[in-house]
PDB file of C-alpha atoms in Angstrom:
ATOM      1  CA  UNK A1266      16.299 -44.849 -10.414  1.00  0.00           C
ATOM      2  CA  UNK A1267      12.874 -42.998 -10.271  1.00  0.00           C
ATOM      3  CA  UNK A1268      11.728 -41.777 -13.446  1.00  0.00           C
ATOM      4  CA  UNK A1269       9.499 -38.804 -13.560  1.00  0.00           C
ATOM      5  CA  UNK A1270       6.871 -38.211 -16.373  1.00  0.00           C
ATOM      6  CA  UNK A1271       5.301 -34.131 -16.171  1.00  0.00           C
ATOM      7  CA  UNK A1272       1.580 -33.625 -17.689  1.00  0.00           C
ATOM      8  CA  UNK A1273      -1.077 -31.371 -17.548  1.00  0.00           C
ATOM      9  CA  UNK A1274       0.314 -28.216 -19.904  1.00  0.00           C
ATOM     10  CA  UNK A1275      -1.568 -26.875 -22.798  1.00  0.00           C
ATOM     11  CA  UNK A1276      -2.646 -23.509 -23.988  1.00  0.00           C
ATOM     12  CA  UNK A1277      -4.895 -21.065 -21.828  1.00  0.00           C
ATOM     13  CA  UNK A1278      -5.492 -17.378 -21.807  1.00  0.00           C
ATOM     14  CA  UNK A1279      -4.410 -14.986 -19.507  1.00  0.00           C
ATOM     15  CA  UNK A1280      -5.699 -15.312 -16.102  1.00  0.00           C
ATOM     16  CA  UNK A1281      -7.126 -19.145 -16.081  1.00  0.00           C
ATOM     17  CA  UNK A1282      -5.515 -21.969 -14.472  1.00  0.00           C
ATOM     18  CA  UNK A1283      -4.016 -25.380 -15.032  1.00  0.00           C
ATOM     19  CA  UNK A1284      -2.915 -28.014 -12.601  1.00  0.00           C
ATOM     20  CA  UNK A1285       0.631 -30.054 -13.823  1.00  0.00           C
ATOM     21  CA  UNK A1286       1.008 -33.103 -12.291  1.00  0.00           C
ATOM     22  CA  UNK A1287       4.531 -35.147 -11.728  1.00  0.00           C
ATOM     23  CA  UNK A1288       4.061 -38.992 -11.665  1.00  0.00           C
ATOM     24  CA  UNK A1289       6.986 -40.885 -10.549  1.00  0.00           C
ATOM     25  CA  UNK A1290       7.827 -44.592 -11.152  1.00  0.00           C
ATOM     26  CA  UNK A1291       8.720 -45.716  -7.946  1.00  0.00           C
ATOM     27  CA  UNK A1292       7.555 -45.232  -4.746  1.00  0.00           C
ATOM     28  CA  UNK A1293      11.120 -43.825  -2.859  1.00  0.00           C
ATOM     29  CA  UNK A1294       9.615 -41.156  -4.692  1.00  0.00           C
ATOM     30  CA  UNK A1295       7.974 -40.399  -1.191  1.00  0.00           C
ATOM     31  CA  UNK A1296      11.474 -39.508   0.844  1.00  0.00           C
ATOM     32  CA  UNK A1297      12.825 -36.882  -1.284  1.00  0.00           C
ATOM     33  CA  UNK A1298      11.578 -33.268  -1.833  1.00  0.00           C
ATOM     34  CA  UNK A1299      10.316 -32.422  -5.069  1.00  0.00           C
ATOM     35  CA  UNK A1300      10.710 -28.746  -7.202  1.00  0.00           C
ATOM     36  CA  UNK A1301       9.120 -27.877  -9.798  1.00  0.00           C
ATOM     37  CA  UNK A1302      11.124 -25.905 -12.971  1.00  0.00           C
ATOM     38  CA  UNK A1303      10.557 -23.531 -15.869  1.00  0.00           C
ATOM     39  CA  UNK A1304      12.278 -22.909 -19.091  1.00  0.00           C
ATOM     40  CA  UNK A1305      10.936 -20.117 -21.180  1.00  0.00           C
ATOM     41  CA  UNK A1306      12.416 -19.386 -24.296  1.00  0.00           C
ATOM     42  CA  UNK A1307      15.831 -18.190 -24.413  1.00  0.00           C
ATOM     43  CA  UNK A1308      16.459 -18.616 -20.928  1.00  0.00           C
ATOM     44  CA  UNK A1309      18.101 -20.969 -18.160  1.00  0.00           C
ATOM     45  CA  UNK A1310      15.893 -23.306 -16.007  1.00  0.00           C
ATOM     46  CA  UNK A1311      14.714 -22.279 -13.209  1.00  0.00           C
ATOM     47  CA  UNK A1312      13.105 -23.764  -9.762  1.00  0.00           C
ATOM     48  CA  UNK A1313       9.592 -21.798  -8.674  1.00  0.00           C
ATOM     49  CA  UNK A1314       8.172 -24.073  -6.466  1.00  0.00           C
ATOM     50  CA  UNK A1315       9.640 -26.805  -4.065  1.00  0.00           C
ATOM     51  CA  UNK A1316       8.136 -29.070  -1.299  1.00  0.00           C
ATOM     52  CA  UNK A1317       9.752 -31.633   0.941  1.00  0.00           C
ATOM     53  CA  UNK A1318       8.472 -35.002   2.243  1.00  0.00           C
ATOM     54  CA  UNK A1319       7.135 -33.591   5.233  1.00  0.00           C
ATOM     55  CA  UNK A1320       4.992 -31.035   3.487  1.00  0.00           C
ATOM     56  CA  UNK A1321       6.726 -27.797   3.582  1.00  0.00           C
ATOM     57  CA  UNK A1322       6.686 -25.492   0.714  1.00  0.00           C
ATOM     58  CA  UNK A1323       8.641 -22.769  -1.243  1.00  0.00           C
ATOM     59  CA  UNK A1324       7.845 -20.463  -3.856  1.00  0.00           C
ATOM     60  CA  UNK A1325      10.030 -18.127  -6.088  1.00  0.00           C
ATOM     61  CA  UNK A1326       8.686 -14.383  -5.914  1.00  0.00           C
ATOM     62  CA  UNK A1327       7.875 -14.514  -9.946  1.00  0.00           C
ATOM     63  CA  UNK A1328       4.750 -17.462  -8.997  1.00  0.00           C
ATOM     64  CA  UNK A1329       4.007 -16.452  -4.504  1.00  0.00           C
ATOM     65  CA  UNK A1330       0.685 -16.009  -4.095  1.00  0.00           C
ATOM     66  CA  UNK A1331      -0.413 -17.716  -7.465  1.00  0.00           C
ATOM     67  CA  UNK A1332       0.687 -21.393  -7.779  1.00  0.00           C
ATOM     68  CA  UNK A1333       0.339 -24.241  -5.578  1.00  0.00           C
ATOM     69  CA  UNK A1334       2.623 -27.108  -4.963  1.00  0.00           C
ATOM     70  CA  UNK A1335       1.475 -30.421  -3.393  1.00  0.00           C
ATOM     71  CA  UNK A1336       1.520 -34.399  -3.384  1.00  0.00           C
ATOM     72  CA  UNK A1337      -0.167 -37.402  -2.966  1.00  0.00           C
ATOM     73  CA  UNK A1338       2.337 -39.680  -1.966  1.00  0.00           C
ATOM     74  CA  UNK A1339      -0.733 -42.924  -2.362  1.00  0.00           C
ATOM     75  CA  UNK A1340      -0.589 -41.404  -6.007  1.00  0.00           C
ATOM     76  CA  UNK A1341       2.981 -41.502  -6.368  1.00  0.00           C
ATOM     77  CA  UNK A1342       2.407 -37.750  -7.661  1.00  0.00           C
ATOM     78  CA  UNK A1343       2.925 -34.474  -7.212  1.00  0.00           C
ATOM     79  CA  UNK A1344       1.276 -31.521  -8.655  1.00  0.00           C
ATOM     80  CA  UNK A1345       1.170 -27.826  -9.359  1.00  0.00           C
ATOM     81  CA  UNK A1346      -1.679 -25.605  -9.157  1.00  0.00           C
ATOM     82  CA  UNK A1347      -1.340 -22.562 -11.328  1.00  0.00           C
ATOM     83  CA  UNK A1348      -3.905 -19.916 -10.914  1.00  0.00           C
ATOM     84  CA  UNK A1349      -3.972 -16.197 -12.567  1.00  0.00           C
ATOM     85  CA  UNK A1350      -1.188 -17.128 -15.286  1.00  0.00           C
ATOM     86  CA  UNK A1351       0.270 -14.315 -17.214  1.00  0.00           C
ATOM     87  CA  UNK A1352       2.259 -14.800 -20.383  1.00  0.00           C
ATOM     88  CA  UNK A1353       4.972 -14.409 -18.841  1.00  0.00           C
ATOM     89  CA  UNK A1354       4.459 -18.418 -17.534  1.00  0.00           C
ATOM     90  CA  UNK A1355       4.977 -19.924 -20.566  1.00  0.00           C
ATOM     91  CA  UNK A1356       7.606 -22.044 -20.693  1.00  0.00           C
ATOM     92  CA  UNK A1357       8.557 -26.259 -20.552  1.00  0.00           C
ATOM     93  CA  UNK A1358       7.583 -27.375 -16.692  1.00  0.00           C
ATOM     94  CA  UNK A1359       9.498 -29.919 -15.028  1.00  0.00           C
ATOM     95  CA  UNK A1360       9.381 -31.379 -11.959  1.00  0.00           C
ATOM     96  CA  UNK A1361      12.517 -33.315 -10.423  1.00  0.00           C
ATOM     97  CA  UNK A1362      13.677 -34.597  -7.000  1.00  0.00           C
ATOM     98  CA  UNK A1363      15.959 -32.900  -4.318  1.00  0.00           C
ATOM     99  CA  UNK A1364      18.699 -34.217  -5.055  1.00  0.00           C
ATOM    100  CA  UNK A1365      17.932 -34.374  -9.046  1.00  0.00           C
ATOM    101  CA  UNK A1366      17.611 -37.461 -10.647  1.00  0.00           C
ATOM    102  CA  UNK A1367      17.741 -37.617 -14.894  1.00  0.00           C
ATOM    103  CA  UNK A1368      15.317 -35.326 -16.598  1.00  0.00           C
ATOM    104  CA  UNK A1369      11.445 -35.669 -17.641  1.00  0.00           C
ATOM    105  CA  UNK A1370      10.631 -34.361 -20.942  1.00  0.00           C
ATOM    106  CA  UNK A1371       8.414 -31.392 -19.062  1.00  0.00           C
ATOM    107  CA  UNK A1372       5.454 -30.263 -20.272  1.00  0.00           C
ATOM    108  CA  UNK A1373       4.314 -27.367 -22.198  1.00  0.00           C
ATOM    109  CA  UNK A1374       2.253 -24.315 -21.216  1.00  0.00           C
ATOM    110  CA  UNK A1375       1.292 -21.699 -23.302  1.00  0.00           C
ATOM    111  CA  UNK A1376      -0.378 -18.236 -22.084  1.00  0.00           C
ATOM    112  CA  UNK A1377      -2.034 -16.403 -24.354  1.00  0.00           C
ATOM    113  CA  UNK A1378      -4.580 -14.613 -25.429  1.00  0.00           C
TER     114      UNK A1378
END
């Protein structure tokens, strides 16, 4: 099956940006919708961002109006453009398929100041 590998985390302060990207291994990748998760400390993992093959997105309230999701299906890779982050963000991002295949190991983001 596809196997998905998350990057692009690290630490930044209140109110900058990152951009996660989601490289798959194969190139089915390209049929299937693709979410992207969170999981902060202490609680359950949660979807914030999803967008299918054809290009339509979705966005949990908690992240509307401040992330981004989108792919390059040349690439192989999808990505997630995180503007204004509050500390609230932090948490492990993951990015899976619709419907999920096994796991990535996420990546980490860090807000603070």
């Amino acid at each position: 099956q596809v196997q998905l590998v998350e990057s692009g985390g690290g630490l930044v302060q209140p109110g900058g940006s990152l951009r996660l990207s989601c490289a798959a291994s194969r190139s089915i990748f390209s049929f299937y919708a693709m979410s992207w998760y969170r999981q902060a400390p202490g609680k359950q993992r949660d979807v914030i961002a999803t967008i299918t093959s054809g290009g339509t997105t979705t966005y949990a309230d908690s992240v509307k109006g401040r992330f981004t999701i989108s792919r390059d299906n040349t690439k192989k890779t999808g990505y997630l453009q995180m503007n204004s982050l509050k500390p609230e963000d932090t948490a492990v991002y993951y990015c899976n398929l619709v419907p999920l295949v096994d796991w990535g190991q996420g990546t980490q983001v860090n807000v603070s100041s």
